[in-house]
PDB file of N, CA and C in Angstrom:
ATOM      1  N   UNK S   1     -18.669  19.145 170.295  1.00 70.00           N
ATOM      2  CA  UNK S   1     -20.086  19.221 170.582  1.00 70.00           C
ATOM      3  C   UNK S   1     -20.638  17.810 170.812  1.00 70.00           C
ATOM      4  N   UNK S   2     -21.544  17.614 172.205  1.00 81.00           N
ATOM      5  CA  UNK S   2     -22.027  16.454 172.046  1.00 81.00           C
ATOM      6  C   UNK S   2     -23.350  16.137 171.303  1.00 81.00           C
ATOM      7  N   UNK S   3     -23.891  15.051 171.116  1.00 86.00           N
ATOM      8  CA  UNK S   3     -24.658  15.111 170.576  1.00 86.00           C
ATOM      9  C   UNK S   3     -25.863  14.286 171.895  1.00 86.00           C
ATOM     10  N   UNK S   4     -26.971  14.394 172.208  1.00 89.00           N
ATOM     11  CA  UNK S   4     -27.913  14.577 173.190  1.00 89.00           C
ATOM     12  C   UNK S   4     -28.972  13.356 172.401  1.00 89.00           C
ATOM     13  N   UNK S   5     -28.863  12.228 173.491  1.00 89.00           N
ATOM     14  CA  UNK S   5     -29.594  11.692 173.159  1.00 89.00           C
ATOM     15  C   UNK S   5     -30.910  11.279 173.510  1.00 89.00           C
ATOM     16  N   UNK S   6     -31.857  10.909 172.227  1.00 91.00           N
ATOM     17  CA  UNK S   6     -33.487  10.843 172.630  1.00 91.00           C
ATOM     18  C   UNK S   6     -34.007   9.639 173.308  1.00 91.00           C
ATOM     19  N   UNK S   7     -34.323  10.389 174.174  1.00 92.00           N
ATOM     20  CA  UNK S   7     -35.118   9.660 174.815  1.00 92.00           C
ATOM     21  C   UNK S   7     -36.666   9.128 174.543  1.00 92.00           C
ATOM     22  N   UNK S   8     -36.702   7.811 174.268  1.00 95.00           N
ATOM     23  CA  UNK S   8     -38.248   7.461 173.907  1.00 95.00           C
ATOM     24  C   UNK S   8     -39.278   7.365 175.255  1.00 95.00           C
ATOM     25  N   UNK S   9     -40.287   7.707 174.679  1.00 96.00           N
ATOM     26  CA  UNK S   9     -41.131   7.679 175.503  1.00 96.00           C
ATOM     27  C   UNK S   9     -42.429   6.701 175.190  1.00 96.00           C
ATOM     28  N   UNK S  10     -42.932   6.356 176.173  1.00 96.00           N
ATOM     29  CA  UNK S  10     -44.625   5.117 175.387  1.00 96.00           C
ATOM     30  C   UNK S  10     -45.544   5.067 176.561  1.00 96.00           C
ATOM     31  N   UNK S  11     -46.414   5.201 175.674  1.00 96.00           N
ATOM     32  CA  UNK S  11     -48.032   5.309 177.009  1.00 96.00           C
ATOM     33  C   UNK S  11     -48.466   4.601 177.538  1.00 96.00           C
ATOM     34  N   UNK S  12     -48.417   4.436 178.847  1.00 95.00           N
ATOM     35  CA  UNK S  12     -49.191   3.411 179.929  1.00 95.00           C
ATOM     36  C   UNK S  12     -50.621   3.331 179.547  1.00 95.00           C
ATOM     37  N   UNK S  13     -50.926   1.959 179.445  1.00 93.00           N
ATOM     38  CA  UNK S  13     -52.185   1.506 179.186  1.00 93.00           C
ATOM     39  C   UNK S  13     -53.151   1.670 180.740  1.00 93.00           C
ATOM     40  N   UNK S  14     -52.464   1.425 181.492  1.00 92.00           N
ATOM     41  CA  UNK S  14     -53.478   2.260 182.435  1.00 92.00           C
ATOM     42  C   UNK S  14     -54.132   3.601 183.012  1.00 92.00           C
ATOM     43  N   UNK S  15     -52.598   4.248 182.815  1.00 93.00           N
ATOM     44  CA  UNK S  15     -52.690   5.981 183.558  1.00 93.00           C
ATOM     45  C   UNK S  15     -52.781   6.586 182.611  1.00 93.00           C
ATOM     46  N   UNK S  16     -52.714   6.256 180.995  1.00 94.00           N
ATOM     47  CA  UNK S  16     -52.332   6.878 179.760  1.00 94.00           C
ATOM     48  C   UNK S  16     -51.615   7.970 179.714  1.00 94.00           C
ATOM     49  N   UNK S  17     -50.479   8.017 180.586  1.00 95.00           N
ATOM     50  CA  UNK S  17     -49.408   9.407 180.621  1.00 95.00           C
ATOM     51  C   UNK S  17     -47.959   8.428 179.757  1.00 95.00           C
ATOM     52  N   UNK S  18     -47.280   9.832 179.645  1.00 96.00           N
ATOM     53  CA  UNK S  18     -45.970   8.955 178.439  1.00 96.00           C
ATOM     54  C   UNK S  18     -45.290   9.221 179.743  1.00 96.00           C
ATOM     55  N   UNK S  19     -44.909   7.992 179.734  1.00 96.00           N
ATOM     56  CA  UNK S  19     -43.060   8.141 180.367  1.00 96.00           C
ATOM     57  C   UNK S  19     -42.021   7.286 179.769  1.00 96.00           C
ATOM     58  N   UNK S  20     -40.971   7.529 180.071  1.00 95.00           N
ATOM     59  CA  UNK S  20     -39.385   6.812 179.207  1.00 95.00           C
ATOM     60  C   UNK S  20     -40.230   5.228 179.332  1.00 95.00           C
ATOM     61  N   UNK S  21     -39.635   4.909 178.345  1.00 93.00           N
ATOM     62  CA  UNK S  21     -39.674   3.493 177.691  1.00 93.00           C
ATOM     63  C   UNK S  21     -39.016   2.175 179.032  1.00 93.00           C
ATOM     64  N   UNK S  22     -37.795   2.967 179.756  1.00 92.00           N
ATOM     65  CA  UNK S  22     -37.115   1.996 180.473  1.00 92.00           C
ATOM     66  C   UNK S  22     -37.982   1.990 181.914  1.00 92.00           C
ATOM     67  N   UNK S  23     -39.441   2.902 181.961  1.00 91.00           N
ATOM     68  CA  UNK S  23     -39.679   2.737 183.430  1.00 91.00           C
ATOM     69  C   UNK S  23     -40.814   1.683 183.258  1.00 91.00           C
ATOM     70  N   UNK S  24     -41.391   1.487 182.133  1.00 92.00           N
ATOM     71  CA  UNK S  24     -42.798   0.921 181.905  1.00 92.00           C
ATOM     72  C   UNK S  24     -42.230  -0.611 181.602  1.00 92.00           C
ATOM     73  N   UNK S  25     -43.429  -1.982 181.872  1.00 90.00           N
ATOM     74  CA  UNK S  25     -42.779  -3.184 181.741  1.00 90.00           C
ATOM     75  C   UNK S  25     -43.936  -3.270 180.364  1.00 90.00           C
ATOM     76  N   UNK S  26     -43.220  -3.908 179.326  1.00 91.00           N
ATOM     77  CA  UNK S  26     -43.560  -4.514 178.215  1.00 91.00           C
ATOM     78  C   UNK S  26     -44.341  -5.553 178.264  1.00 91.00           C
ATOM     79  N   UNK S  27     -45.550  -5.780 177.738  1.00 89.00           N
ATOM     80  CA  UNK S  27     -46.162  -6.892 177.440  1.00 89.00           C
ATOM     81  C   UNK S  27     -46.048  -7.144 175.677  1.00 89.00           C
ATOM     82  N   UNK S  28     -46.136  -8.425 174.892  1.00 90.00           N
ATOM     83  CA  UNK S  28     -45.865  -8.932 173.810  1.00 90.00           C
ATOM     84  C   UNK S  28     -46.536 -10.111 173.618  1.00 90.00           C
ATOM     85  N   UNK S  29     -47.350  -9.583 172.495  1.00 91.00           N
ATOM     86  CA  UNK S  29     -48.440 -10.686 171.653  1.00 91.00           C
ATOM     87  C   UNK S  29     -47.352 -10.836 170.462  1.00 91.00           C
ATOM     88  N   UNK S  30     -46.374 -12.526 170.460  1.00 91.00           N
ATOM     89  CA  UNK S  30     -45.836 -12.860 169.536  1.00 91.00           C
ATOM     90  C   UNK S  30     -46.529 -13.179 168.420  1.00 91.00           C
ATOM     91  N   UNK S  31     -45.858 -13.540 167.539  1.00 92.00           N
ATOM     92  CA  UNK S  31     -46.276 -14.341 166.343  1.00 92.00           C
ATOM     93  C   UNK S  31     -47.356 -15.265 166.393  1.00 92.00           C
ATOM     94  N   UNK S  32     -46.848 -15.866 167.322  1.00 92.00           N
ATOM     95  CA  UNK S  32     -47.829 -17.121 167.102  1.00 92.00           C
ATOM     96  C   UNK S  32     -48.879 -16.696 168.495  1.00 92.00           C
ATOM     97  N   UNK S  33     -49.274 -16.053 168.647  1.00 87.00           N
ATOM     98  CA  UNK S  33     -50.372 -15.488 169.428  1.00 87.00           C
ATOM     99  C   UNK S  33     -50.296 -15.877 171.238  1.00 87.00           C
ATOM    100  N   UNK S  34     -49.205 -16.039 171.485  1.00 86.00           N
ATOM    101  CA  UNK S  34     -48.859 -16.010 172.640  1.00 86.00           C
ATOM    102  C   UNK S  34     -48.509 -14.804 173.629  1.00 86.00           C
ATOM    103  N   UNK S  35     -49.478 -14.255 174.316  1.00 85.00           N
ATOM    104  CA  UNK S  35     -48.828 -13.110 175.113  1.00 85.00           C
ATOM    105  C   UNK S  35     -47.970 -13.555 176.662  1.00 85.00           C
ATOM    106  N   UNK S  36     -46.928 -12.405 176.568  1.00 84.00           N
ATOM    107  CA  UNK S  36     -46.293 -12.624 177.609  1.00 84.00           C
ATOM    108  C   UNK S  36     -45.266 -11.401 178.242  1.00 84.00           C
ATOM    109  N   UNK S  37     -44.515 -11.513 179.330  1.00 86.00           N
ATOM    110  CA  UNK S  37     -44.336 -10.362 179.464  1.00 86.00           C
ATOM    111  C   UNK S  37     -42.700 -10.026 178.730  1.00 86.00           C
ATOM    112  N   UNK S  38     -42.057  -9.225 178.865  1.00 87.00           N
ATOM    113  CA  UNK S  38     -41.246  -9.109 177.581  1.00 87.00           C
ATOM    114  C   UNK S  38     -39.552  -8.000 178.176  1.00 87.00           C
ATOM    115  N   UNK S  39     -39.209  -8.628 179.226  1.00 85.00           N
ATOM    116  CA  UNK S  39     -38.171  -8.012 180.000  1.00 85.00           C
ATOM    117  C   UNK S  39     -37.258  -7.265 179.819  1.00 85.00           C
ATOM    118  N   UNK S  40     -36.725  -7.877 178.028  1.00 88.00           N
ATOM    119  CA  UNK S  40     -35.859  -6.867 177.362  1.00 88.00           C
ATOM    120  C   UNK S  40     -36.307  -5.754 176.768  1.00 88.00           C
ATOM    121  N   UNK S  41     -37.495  -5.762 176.243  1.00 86.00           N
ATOM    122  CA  UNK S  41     -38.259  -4.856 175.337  1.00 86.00           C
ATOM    123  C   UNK S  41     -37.956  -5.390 174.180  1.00 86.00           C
ATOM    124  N   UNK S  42     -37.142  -6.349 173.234  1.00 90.00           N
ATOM    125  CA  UNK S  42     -36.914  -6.360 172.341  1.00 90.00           C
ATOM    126  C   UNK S  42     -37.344  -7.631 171.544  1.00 90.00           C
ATOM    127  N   UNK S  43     -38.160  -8.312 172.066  1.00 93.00           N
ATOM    128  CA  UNK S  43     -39.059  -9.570 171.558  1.00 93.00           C
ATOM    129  C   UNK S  43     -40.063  -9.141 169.964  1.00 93.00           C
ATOM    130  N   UNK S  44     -40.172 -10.197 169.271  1.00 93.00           N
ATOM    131  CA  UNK S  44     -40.883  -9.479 168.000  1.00 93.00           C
ATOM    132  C   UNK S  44     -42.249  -9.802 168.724  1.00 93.00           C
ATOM    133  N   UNK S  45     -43.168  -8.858 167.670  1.00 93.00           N
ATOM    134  CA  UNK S  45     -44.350  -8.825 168.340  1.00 93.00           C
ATOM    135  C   UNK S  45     -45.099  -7.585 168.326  1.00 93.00           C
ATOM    136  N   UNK S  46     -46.474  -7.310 169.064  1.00 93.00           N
ATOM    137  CA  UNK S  46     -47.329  -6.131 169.235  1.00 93.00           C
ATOM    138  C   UNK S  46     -47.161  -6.125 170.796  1.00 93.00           C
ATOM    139  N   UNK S  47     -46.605  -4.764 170.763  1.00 93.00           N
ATOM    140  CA  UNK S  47     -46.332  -4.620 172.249  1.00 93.00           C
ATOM    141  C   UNK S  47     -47.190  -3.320 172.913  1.00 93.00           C
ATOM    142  N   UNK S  48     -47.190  -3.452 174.436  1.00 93.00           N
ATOM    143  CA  UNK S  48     -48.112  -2.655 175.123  1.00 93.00           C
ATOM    144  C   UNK S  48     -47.598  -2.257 176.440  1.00 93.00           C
ATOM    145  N   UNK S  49     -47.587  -1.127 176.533  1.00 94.00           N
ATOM    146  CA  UNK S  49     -46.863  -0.715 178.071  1.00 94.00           C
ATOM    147  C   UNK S  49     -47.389  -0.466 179.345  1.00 94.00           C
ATOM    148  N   UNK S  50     -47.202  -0.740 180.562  1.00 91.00           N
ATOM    149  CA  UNK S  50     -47.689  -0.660 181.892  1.00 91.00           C
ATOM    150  C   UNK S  50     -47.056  -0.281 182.680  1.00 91.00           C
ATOM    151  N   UNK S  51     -47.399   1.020 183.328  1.00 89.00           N
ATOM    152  CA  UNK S  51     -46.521   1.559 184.525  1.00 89.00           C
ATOM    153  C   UNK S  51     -46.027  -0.065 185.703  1.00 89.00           C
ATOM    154  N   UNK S  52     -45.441   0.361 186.217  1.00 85.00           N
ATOM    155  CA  UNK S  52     -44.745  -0.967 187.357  1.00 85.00           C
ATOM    156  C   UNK S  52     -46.137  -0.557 188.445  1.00 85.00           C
ATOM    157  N   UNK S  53     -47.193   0.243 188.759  1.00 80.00           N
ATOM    158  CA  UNK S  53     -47.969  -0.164 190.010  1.00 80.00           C
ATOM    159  C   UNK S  53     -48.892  -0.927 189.520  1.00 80.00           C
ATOM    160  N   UNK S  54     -49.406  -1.361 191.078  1.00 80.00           N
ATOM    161  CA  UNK S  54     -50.765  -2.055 190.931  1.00 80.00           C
ATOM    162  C   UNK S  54     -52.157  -1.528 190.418  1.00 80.00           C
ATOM    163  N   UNK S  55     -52.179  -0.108 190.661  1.00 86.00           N
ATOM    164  CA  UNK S  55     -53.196   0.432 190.389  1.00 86.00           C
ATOM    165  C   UNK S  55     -53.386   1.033 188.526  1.00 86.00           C
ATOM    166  N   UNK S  56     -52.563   0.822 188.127  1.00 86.00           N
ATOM    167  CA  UNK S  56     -52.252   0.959 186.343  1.00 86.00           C
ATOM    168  C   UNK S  56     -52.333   0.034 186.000  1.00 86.00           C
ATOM    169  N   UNK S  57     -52.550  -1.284 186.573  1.00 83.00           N
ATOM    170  CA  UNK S  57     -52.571  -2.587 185.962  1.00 83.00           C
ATOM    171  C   UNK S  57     -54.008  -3.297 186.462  1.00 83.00           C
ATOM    172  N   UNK S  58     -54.636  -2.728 187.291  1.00 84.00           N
ATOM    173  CA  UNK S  58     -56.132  -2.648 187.977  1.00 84.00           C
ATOM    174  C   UNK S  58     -56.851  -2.059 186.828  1.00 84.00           C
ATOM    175  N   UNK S  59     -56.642  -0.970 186.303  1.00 89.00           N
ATOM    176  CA  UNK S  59     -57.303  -0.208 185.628  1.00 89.00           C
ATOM    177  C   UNK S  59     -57.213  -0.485 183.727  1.00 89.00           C
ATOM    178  N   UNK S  60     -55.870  -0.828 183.835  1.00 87.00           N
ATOM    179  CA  UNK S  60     -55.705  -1.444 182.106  1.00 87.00           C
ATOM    180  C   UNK S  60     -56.658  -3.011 182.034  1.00 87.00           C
ATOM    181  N   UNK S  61     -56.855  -3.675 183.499  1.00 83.00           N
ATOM    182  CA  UNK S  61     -57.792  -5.069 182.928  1.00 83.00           C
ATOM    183  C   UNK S  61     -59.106  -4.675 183.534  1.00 83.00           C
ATOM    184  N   UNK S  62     -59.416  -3.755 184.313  1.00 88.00           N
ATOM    185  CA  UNK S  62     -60.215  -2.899 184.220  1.00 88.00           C
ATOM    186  C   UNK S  62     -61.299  -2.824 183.201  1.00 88.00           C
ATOM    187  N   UNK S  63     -60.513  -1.762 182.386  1.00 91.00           N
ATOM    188  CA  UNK S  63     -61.356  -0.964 181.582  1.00 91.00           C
ATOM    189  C   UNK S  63     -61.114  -2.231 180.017  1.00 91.00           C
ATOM    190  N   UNK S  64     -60.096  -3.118 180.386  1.00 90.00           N
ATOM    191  CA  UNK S  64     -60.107  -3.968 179.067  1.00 90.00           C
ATOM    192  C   UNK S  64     -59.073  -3.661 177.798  1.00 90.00           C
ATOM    193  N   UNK S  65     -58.137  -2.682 178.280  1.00 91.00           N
ATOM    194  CA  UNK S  65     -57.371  -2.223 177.179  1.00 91.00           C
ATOM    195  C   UNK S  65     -56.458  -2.708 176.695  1.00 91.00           C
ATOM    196  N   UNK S  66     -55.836  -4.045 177.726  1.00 87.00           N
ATOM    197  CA  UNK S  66     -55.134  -4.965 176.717  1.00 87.00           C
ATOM    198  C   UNK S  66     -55.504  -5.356 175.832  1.00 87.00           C
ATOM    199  N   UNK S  67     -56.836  -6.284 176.305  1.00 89.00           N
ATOM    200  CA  UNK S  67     -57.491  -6.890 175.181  1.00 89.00           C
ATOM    201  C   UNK S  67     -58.160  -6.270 174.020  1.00 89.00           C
ATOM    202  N   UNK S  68     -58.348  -4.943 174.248  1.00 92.00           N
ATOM    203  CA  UNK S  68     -58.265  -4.003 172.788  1.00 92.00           C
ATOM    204  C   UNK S  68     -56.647  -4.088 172.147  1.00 92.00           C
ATOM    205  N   UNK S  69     -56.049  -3.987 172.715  1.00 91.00           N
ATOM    206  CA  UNK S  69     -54.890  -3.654 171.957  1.00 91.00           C
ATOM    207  C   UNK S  69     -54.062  -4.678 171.526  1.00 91.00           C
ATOM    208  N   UNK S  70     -54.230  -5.879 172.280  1.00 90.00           N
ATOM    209  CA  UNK S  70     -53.324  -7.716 171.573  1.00 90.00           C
ATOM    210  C   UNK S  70     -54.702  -8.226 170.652  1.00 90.00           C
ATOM    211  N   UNK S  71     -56.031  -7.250 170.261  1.00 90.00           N
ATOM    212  CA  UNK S  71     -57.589  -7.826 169.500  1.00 90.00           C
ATOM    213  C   UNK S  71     -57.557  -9.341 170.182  1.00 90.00           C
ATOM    214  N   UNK S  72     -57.284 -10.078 171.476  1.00 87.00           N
ATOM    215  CA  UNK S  72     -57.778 -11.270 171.891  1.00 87.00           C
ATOM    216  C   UNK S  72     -57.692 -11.213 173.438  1.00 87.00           C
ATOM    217  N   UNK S  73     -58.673 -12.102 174.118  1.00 85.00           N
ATOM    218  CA  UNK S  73     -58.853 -12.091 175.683  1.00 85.00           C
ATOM    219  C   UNK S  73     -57.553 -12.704 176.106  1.00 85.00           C
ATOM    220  N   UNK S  74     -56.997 -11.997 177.333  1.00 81.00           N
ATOM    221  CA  UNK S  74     -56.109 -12.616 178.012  1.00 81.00           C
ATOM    222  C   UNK S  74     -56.269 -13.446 179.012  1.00 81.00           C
ATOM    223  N   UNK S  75     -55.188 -14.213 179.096  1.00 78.00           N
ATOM    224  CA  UNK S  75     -55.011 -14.983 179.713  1.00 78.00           C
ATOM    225  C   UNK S  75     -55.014 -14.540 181.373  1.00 78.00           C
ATOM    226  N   UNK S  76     -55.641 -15.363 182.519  1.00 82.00           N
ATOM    227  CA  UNK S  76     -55.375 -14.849 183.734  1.00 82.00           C
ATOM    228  C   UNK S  76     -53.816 -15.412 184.204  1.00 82.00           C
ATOM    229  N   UNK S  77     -53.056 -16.259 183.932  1.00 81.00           N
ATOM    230  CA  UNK S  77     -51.779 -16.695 184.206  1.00 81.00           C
ATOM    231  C   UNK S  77     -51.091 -14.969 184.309  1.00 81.00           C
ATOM    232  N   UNK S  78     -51.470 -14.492 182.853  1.00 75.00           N
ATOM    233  CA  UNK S  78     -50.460 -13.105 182.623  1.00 75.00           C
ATOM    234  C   UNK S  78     -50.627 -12.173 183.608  1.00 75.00           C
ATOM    235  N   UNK S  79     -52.214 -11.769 183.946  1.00 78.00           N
ATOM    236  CA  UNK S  79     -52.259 -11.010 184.801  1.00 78.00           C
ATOM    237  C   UNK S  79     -51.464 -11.075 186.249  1.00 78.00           C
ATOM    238  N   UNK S  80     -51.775 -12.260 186.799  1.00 80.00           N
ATOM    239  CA  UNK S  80     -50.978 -12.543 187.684  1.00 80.00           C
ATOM    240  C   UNK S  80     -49.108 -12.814 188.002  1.00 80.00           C
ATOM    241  N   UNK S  81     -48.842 -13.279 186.885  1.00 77.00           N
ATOM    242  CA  UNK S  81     -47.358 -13.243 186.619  1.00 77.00           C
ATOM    243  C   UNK S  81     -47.091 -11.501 186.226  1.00 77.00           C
ATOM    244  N   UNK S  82     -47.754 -11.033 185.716  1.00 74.00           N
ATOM    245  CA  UNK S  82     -47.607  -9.447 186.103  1.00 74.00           C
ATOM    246  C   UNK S  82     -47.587  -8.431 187.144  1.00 74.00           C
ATOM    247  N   UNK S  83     -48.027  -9.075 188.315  1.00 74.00           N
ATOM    248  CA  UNK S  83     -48.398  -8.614 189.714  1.00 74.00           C
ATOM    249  C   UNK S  83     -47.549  -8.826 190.127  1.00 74.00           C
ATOM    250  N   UNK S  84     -47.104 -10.504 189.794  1.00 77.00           N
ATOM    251  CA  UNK S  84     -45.671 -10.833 190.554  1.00 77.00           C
ATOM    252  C   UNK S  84     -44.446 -10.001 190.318  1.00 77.00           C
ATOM    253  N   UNK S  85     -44.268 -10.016 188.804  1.00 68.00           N
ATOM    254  CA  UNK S  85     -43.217  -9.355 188.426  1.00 68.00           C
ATOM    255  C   UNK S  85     -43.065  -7.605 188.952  1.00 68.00           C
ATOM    256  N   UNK S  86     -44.217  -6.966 189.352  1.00 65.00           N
ATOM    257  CA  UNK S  86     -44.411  -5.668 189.719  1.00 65.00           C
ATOM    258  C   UNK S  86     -43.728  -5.799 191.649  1.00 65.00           C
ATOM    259  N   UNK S  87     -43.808  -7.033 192.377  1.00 60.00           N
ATOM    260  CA  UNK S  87     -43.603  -7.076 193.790  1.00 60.00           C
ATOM    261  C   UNK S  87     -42.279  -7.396 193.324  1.00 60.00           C
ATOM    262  N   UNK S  88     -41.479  -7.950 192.618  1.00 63.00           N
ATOM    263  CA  UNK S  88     -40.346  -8.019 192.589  1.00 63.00           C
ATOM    264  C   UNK S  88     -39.395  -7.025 192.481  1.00 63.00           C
ATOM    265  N   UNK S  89     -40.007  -5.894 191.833  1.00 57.00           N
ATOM    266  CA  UNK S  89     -39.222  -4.638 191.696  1.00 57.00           C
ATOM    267  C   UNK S  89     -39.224  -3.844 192.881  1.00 57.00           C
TER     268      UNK S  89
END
């Protein structure tokens, strides 16, 4: 018998729908209060998920829900190194 494995799932801060963990890109407010984006998923930290389009990432700085969820204003470097990283895929 095999045994079937789970699949995690985590909510886009923009579209707020769950999908698998490996389609959404990680953002990470470390320790020392640095956010950034987080490629492996496995950085320590408070992390936050974003579908890969433009329009889920329009709408998460949008409506402000990073900055609810890292409690500090972001940086515009991130936003944009996030755009980039979304044309790269």
């Amino acid at each position: 018998m095999t045994k079937v494995k789970k699949i995690p799932f985590r909510v886009c801060l923009g579209c707020q729908e769950k999908r698998p963990k490996k389609e959404l890109i990680r953002l990470v407010r470390t320790p020392e209060g640095i956010i950034e984006i987080d490629p492996t998923g496995k950085k320590a930290g408070r992390g936050a998920y974003v579908c890969p389009g433009t329009e889920c990432i329009q709408k998460a700085i949008k409506v402000k829900r990073l900055e609810r969820t890292f409690g500090q204003p972001i940086p515009k470097e991130i936003f944009e190194a996030l755009k980039a990283g979304i044309l790269q895929r």
